[in-house]
XYZ file of C-alpha atoms in Angstrom:
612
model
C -54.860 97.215 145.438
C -53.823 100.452 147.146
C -50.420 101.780 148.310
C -49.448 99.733 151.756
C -48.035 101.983 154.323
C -43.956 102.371 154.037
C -41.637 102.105 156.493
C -38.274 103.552 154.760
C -37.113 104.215 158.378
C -38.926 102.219 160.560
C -36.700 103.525 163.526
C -38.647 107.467 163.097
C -41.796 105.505 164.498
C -40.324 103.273 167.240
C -38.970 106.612 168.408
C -42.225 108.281 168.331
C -44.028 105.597 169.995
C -41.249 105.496 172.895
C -41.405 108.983 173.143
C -45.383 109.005 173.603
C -44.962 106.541 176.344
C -41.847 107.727 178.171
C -43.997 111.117 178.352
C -46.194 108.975 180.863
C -49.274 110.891 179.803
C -52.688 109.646 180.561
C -56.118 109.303 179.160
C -57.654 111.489 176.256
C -54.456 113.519 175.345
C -52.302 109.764 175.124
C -54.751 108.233 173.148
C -55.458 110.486 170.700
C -51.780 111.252 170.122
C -51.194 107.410 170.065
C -53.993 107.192 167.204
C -52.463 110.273 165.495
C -48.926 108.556 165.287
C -50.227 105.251 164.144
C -52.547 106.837 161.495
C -49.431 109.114 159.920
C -48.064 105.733 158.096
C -51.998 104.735 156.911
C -52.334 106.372 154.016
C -55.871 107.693 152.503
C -57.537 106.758 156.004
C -61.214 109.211 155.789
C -61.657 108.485 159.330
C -60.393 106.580 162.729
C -61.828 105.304 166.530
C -60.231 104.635 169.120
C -62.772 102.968 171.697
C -61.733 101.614 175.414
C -63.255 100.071 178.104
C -63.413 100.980 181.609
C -63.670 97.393 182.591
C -61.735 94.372 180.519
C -64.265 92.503 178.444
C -67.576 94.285 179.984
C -66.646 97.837 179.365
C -68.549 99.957 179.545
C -66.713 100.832 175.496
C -66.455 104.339 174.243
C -64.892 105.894 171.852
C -61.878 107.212 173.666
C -59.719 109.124 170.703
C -61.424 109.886 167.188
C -59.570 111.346 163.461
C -60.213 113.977 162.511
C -60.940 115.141 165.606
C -64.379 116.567 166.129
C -65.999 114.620 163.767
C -68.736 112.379 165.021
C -68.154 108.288 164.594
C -69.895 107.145 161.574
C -72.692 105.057 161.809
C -70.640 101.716 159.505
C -67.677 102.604 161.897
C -69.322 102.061 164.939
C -71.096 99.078 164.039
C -67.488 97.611 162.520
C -66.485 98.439 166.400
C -69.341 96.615 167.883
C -69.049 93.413 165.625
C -65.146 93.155 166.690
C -65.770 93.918 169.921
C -68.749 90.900 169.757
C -66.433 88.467 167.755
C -62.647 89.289 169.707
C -61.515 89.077 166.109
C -60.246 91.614 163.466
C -63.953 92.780 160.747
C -62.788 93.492 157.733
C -66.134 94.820 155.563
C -67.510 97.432 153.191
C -69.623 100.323 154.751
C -71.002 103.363 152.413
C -68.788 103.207 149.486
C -65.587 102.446 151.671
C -63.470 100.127 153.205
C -63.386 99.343 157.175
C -61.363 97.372 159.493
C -61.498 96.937 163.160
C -58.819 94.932 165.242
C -59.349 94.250 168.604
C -56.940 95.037 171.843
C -56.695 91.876 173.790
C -53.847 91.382 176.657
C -54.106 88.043 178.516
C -57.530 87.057 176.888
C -58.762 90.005 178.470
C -60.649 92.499 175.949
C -59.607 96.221 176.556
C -61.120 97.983 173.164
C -60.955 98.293 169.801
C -59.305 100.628 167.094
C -61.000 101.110 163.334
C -60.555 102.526 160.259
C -62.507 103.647 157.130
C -60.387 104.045 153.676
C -61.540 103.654 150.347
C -59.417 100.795 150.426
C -57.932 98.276 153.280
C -55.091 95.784 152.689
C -53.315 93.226 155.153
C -50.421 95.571 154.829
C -52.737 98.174 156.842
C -53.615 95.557 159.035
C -50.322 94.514 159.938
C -49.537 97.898 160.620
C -52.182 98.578 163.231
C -51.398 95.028 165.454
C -47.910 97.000 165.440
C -49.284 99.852 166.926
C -51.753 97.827 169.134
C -48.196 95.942 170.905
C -47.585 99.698 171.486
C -50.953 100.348 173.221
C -50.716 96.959 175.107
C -47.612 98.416 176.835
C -50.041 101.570 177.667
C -52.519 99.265 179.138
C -50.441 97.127 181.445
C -48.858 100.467 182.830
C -52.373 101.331 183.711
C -53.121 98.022 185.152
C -50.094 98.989 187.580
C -47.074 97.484 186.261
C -44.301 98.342 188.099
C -42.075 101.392 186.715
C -38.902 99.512 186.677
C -40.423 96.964 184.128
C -42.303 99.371 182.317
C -38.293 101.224 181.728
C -36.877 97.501 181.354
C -39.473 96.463 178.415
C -39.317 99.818 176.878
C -35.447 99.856 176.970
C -35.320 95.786 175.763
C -37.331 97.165 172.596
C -35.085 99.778 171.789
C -32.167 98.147 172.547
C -32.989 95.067 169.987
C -34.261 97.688 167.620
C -30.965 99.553 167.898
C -29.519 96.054 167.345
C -30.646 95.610 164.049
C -30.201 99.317 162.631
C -26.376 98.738 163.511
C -25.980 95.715 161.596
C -24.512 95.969 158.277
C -27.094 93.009 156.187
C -29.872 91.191 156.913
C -28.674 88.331 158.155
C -26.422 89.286 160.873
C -29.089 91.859 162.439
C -31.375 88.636 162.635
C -28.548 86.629 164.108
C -27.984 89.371 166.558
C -31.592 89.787 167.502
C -32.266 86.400 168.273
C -28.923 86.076 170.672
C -30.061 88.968 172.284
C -33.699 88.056 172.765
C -32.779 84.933 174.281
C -29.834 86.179 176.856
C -32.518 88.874 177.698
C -35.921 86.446 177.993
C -33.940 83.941 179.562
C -34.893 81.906 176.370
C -33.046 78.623 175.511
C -33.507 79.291 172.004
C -35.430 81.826 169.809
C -35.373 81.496 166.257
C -36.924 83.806 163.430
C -38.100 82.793 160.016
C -38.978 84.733 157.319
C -41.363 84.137 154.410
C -41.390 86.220 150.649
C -44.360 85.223 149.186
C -44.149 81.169 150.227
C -42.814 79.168 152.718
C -41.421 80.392 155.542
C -37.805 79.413 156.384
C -35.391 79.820 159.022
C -32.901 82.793 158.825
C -31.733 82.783 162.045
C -31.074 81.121 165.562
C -29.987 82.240 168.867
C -26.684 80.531 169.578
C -25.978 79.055 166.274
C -24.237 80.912 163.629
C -24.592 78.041 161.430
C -27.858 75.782 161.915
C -28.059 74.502 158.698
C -25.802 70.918 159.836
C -29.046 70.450 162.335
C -31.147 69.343 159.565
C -34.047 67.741 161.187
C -34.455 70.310 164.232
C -34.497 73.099 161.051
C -37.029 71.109 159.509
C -39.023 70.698 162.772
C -38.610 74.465 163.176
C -39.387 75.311 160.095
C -42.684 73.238 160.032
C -43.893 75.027 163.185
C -42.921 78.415 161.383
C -44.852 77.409 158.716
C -48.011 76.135 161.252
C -48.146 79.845 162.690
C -47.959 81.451 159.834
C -50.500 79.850 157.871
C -52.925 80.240 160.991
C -52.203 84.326 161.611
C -52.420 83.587 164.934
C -49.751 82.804 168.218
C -49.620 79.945 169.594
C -48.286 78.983 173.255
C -47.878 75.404 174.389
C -47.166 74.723 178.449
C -46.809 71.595 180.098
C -46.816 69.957 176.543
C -50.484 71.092 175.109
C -52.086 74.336 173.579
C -52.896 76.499 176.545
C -53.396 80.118 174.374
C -55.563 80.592 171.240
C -55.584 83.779 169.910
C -58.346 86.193 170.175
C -60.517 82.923 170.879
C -60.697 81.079 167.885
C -59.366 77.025 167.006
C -55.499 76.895 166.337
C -53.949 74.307 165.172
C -50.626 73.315 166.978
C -49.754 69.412 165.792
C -45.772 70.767 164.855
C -45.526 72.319 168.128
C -46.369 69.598 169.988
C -44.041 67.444 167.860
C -41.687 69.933 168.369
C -41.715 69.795 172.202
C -42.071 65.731 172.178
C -39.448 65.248 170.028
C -37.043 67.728 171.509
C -37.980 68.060 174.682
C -38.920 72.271 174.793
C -40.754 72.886 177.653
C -42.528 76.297 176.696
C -43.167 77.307 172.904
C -44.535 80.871 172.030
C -44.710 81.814 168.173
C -45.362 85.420 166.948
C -46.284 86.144 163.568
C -45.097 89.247 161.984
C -45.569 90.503 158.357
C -44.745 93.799 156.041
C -47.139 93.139 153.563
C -48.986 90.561 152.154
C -46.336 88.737 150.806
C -43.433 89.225 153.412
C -44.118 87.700 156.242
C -42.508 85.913 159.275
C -42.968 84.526 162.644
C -40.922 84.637 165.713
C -40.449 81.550 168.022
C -39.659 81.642 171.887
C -38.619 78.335 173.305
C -38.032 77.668 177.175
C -36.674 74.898 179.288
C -39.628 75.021 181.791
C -43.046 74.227 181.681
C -44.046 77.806 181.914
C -42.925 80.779 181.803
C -43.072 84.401 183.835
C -46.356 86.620 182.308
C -43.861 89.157 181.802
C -41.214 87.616 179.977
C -44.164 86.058 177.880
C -45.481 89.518 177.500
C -42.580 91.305 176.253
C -41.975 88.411 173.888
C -45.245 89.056 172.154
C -44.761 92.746 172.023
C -41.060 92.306 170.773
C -42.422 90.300 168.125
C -44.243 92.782 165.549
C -41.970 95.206 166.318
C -38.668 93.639 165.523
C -40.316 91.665 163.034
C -41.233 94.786 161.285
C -37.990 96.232 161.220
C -35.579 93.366 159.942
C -37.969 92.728 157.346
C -37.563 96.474 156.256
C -34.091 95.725 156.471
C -34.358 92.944 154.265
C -36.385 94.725 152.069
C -33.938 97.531 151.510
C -31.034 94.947 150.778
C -33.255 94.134 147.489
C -30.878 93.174 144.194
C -31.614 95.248 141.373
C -33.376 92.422 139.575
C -35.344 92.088 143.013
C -36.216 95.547 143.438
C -37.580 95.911 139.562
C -39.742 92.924 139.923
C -41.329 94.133 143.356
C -41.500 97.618 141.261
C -43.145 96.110 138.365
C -45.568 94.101 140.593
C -46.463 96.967 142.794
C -47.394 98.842 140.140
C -49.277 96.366 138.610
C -51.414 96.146 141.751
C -52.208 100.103 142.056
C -53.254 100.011 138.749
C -55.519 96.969 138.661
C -57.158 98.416 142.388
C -58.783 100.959 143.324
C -57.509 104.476 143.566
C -54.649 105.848 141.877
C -56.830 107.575 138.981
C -54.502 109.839 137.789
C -51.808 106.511 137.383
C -54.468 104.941 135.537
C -55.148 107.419 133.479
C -51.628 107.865 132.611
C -51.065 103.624 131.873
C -54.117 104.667 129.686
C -52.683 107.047 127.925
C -49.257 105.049 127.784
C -51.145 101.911 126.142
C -52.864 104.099 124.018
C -49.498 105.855 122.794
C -48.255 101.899 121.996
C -51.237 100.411 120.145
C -51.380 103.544 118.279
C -47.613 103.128 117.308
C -48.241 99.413 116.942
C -51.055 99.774 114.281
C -50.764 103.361 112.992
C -49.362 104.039 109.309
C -48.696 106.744 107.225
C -47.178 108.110 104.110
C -43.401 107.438 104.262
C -41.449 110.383 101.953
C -37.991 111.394 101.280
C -37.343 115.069 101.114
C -34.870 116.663 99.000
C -33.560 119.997 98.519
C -34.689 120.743 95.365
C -33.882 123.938 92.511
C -36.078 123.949 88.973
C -34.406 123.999 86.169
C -35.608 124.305 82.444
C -35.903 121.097 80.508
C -34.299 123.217 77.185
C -31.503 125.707 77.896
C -30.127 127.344 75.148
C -27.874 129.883 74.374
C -27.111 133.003 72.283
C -23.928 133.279 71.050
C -21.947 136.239 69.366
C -22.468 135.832 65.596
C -19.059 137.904 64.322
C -16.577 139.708 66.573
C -17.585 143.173 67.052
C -19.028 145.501 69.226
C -22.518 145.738 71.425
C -24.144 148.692 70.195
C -27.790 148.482 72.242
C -28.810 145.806 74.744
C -32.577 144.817 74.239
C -33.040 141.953 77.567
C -31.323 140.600 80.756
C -31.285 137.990 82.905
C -34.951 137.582 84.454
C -37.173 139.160 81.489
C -39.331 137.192 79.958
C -39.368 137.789 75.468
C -40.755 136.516 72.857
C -40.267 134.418 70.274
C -38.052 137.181 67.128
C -37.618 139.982 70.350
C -34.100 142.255 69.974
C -31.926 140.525 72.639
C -29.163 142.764 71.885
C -27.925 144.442 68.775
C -23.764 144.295 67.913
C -22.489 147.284 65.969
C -22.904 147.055 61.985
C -21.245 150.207 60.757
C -18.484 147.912 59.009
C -21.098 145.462 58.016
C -22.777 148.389 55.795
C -19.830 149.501 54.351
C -18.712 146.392 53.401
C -22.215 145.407 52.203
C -22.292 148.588 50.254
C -18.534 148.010 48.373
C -19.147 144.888 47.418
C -22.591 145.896 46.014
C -20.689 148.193 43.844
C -17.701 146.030 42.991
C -20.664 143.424 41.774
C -21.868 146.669 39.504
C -18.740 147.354 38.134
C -17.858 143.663 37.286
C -21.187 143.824 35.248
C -21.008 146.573 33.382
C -17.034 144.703 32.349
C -18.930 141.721 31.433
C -21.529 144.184 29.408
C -18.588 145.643 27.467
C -16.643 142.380 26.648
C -19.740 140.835 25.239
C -19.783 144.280 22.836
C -16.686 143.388 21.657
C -17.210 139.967 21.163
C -14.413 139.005 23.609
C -15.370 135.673 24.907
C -12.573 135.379 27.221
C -12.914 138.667 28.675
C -16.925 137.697 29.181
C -16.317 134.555 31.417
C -13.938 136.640 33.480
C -16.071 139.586 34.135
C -19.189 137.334 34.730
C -16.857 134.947 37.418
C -15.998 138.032 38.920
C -19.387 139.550 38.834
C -20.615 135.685 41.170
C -17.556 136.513 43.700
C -18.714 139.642 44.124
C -22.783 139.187 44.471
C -21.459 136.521 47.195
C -19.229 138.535 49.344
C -22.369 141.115 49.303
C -24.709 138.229 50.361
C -22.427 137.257 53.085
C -22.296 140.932 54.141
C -25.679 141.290 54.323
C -26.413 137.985 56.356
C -23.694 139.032 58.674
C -25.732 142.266 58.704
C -28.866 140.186 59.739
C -27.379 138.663 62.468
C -26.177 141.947 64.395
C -29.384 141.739 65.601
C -29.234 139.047 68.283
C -32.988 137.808 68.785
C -35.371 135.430 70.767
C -35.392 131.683 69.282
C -38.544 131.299 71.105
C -40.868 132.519 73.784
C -38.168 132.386 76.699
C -37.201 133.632 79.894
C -33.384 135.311 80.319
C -31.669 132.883 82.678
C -28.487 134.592 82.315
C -26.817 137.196 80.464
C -26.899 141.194 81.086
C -25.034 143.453 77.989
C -26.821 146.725 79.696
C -23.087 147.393 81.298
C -21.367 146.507 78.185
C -22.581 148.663 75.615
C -19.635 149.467 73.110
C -17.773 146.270 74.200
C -15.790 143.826 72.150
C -17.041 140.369 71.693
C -15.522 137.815 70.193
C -17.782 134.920 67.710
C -19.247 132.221 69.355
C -19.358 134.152 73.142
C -22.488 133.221 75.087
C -24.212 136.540 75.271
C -27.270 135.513 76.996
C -28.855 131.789 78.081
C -32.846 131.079 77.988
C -35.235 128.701 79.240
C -38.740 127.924 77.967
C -41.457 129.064 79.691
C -43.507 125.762 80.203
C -40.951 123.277 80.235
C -39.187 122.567 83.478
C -37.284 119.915 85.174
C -37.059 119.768 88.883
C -33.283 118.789 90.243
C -33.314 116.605 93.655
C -30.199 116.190 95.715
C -30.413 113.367 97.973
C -28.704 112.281 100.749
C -26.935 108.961 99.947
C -28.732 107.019 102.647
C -31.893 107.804 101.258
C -31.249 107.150 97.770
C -31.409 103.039 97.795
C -35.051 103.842 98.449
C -35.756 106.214 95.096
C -36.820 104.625 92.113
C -37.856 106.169 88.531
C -41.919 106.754 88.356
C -41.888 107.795 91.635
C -44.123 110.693 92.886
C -44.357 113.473 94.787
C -45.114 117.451 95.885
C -42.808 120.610 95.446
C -43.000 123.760 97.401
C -40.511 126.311 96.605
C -39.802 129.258 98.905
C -41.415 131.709 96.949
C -44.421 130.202 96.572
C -45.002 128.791 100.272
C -48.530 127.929 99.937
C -48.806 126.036 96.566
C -47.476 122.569 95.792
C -46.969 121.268 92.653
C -46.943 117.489 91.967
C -43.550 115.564 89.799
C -42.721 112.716 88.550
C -39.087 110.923 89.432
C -37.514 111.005 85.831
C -33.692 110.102 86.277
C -31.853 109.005 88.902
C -27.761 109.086 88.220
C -25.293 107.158 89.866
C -22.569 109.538 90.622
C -22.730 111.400 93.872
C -21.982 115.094 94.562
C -19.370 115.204 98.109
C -20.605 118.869 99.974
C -20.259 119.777 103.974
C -19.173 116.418 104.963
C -21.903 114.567 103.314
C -22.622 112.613 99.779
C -25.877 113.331 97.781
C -26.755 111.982 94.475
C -28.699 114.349 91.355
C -32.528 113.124 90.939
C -34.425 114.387 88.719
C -37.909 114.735 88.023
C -40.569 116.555 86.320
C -43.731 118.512 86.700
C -47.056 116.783 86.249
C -48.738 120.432 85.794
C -46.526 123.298 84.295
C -47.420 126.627 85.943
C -46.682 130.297 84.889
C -45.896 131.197 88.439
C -43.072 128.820 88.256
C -39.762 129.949 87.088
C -36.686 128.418 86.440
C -33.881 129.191 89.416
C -36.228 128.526 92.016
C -35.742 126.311 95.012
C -37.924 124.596 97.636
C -38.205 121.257 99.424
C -39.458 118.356 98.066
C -41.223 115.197 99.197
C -41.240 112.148 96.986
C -43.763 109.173 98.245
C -41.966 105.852 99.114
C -44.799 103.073 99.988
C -46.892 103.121 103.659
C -45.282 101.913 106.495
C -45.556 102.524 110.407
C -45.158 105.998 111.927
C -43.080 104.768 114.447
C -40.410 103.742 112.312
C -41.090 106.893 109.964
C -40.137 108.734 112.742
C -37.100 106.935 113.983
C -35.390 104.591 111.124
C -32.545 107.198 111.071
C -31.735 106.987 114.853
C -31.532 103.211 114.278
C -29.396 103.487 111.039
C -27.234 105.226 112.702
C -26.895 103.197 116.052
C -26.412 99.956 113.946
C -23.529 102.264 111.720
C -21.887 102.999 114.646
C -22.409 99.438 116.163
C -20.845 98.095 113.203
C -17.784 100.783 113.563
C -17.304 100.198 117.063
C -18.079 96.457 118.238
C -18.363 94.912 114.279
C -22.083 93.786 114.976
């Protein structure tokens, strides 16, 4: 269903309208400026007719006022004219691929013309709208008929005063109160009472006279059926002298509450008007006089005060909506401009929105965890100083890949010679004492020389292993984590100093720190990819391999030490690196991939806060 026309200050066109007719203007240059202010509040309208006629009811009718102007009448539009003007009732049909509605203008069952429309869509809420602007153009007519200027001024200025009325009233409720005192001091009315519909039923909001009308339960009831009896008919309905005397533009009304109305309470003259904003609220407006009948004129400006102040209190009473109100109108206007025609562009976009939700709804993808992560070797070993002493050339550092038996560094063996060659000797010259006891046939002497000769070949041996070991070499094919004796060359070291760590080439271990409220998640035999910052394009799958319990407090924030190891050792990897890594946790929906740690952290702070 399309947008309805909006009246968000209903007073703007009153204002125009009086204007237009206080100007006093006549003819082509009126109508056409009456169309063009009536046709500002119809949205999407493609085109508009105006069409009069010389004579009530025989015409001759012609168009009088067309939109856009210069355009010729369509062919649908005309014959939408003719079947109104035929019937003396508002056509409502489909032409070419659009939407047109006529309404006749008929003052005291006379017919004066007719005014159409073509949109690509027509709703009772553009209906409505144009019988406003027709009580407009009535007023226009009966000035031309030659009603006198002081009632002409006196209608004009009873509208605007009751319109004034209700802008000035602070709710609903009073500006109906108000209106209906007013109408009646001002028609000479005995009563006038307005009811209001949203949607249902139409009930009484307000009575001339009575602040309080609700003790009066069976005249409210009366009322409120005749309310009802209008309403449901779309038509007015005027009883004299006790019986139906009016029908609207010619067809059967109804009018059994009325007359039970004016039996049982003894009215003498009933007019109801209906009014409505919209399909749904609606209202009618009911005149009630002592007499049998009533002055033309006061009857007339009743029915023009009716759509006009109709209009305007229900805008009031639409802009007094609740909250809850005003998001269920919201939520049901919307639903009707996107289940009618037009609006593409807010279809597309529901579309698009529903789209966006199933797709959330049903959608799943890979849910990982990523970790900072630095590789490690899975063997790290180090190369201690064998002796104190001194470095004396410095073969590797840190970063270098050797082999297994390469010179890491070489300490100073000078001493270790020396000593190796005096204890060589001393072992000499204990032998040649054990040669020349046994020549004498000294036993004693023999077992001495020889004991002497042992302690002697040992202290040699022990030099010359020492002497082995100045030269500090690789265990094993390796790469130099650590260690750099380049800038220490004829420095003292002491035995057992770490003089340079190494890692193996092909065995690495991949260190994870994770944050702690991922790490519930993480299990052992989990997998996953690694891309390290050097290597930005490659990734290299692991396997989770440990996961400790102790966590690791840094910035603020706990993480806990995974660790995990490569599936497929490369020789582009080396030990130091770091990267990010990604370890796979199960499938779930990307809509809470992408938002479980908002919601963590609400319901953390929920529980801080409230203790939910």
């Amino acid at each position: 269903m399309s947008a309805r026309p909006e009246l968000n200050a209903p007073e703007h066109a009153v204002r125009d309208l009086l204007t237009l007719l206080a100007a006093g203007e006549q003819g082509e240059a009126f109508h056409a400026q009456w169309l063009a202010c009536v046709l500002r509040r119809v949205p999407g309208v493609e085109q508009a007719v105006l069409v009069m006629g010389e004579v009530p009811n025989s015409g001759p009718f012609v168009p009088v006022a067309l939109w856009p102007q210069g355009r010729a009448c369509a062919a649908d539009l005309a014959a939408a004219c003719e079947r109104a003007l035929d019937m003396r009732l508002a056509v409502s049909s489909r032409g070419e691929g659009r939407m047109l509605l006529a309404v006749p203008l008929v003052l005291d069952k006379d017919l004066h013309g007719v005014v159409a429309i073509a949109a690509p869509t027509v709703d009772a809420g553009v209906r409505d709208w144009l019988q406003w602007g027709l009580g407009w153009l009535l007023v226009a007519v009966a000035r031309s008929q030659g009603e006198a200027a002081g009632q002409l001024r006196e209608r004009l200025m009873l509208t605007l005063d009751l319109t004034m009325g209700v802008l000035e009233e602070t709710d609903f409720v009073a500006a109906a109160q108000t209106v209906a005192t007013d109408a009646a001091v001002r028609l000479g009315c005995d009563r006038v009472v307005i009811g209001v519909g949203d949607g249902g039923l139409v009930r009484v909001v307000a009575m001339s006279h009575s602040a309080d009308f609700t003790r009066r339960i069976d005249l409210t009831q009366a009322l409120e059926a005749a309310l009802n009896e209008t309403a449901e008919q779309g038509g007015r309905i005027l009883i004299e002298q006790g019986e139906l005397v009016e029908e609207d533009g010619g067809g059967f009304l109804a009018a059994r509450e009325h007359l039970r109305l004016v039996r049982d309470y003894g009215a003498g003259t009933l007019l109801s008007v209906p009014f409505a904003r919209d399909e749904r609220r609606h209202g009618v407006f009911l005149f009630e006089w002592a007499g049998d009948t009533v002055a033309p004129v006061l009857r007339h400006q009743a029915e023009g005060l009716a759509p006009i102040l109709g209009r305007v209190l229900l805008d009031r009473r639409h802009g007094e909506r609740g909250v809850w109100r005003r998001l269920v109108d919201g939520v049901r206007a919307e639903t009707q401009r996107l289940l009618g025609p037009m609006h593409t562009a807010r279809k597309l976009a529901a579309i698009g929105v529903l789209a966006l939700v199933a797709f959330f709804t049903f959608a799943k993808g890979e849910y990982r965890i990523s970790a900072n992560a630095t590789l490690e070797g899975s063997v790290r070993r180090a190369v201690v100083a064998p002796f104190d002493g001194f470095v004396a050339e410095a073969g590797a550092r840190a970063g270098q890949e050797v082999r297994a038996g390469e010179l890491l560094a070489r300490l100073d063996d000078r001493d270790l010679q020396l000593e190796t060659q005096r204890w060589n000797s001393q072992e000499e010259q204990y032998r040649r004492q054990a040669r020349d006891a046994e020549a004498q046939s000294n036993l004693a002497q023999i077992q001495i020389a020889l004991a002497q000769t042992r302690q002697a070949a040992a202290q040699r041996e022990l030099s010359e292993a020492q002497l082995t070991r100045s030269r500090v070499t690789a265990p094993f094919d390796a790469l130099v984590v650590s260690g750099d004796l380049s800038q220490h060359l004829g420095g003292a070291v002491r035995k057992g100093q770490t003089l340079f760590e190494l890692a193996p080439l092909e065995g690495y271990r991949i260190v994870f720190e994770v944050e702690e409220s991922d790490i519930a998640r993480i299990e052992q035999g989990q997998s996953g990819e690694l891309v390290v910052t050097a290597l930005p394009d490659a990734r290299f799958p692991f396997v989770v391999s440990l996961v400790t319990p102790v966590a690791t407090a840094r910035e603020g924030r706990n993480f806990f030490r995974v660790e995990a190891t490569v599936e497929a050792p490369s020789a582009q990897l080396r030990p130091g690196m770091e990267g990010i890594g990604k370890i796979r946790i199960d499938e779930r929906r990307l809509i809470w991939i992408w938002t479980h740690r908002m919601f963590d952290w609400l319901r953390l702070q929920a529980w801080i806060w409230l203790g939910l």
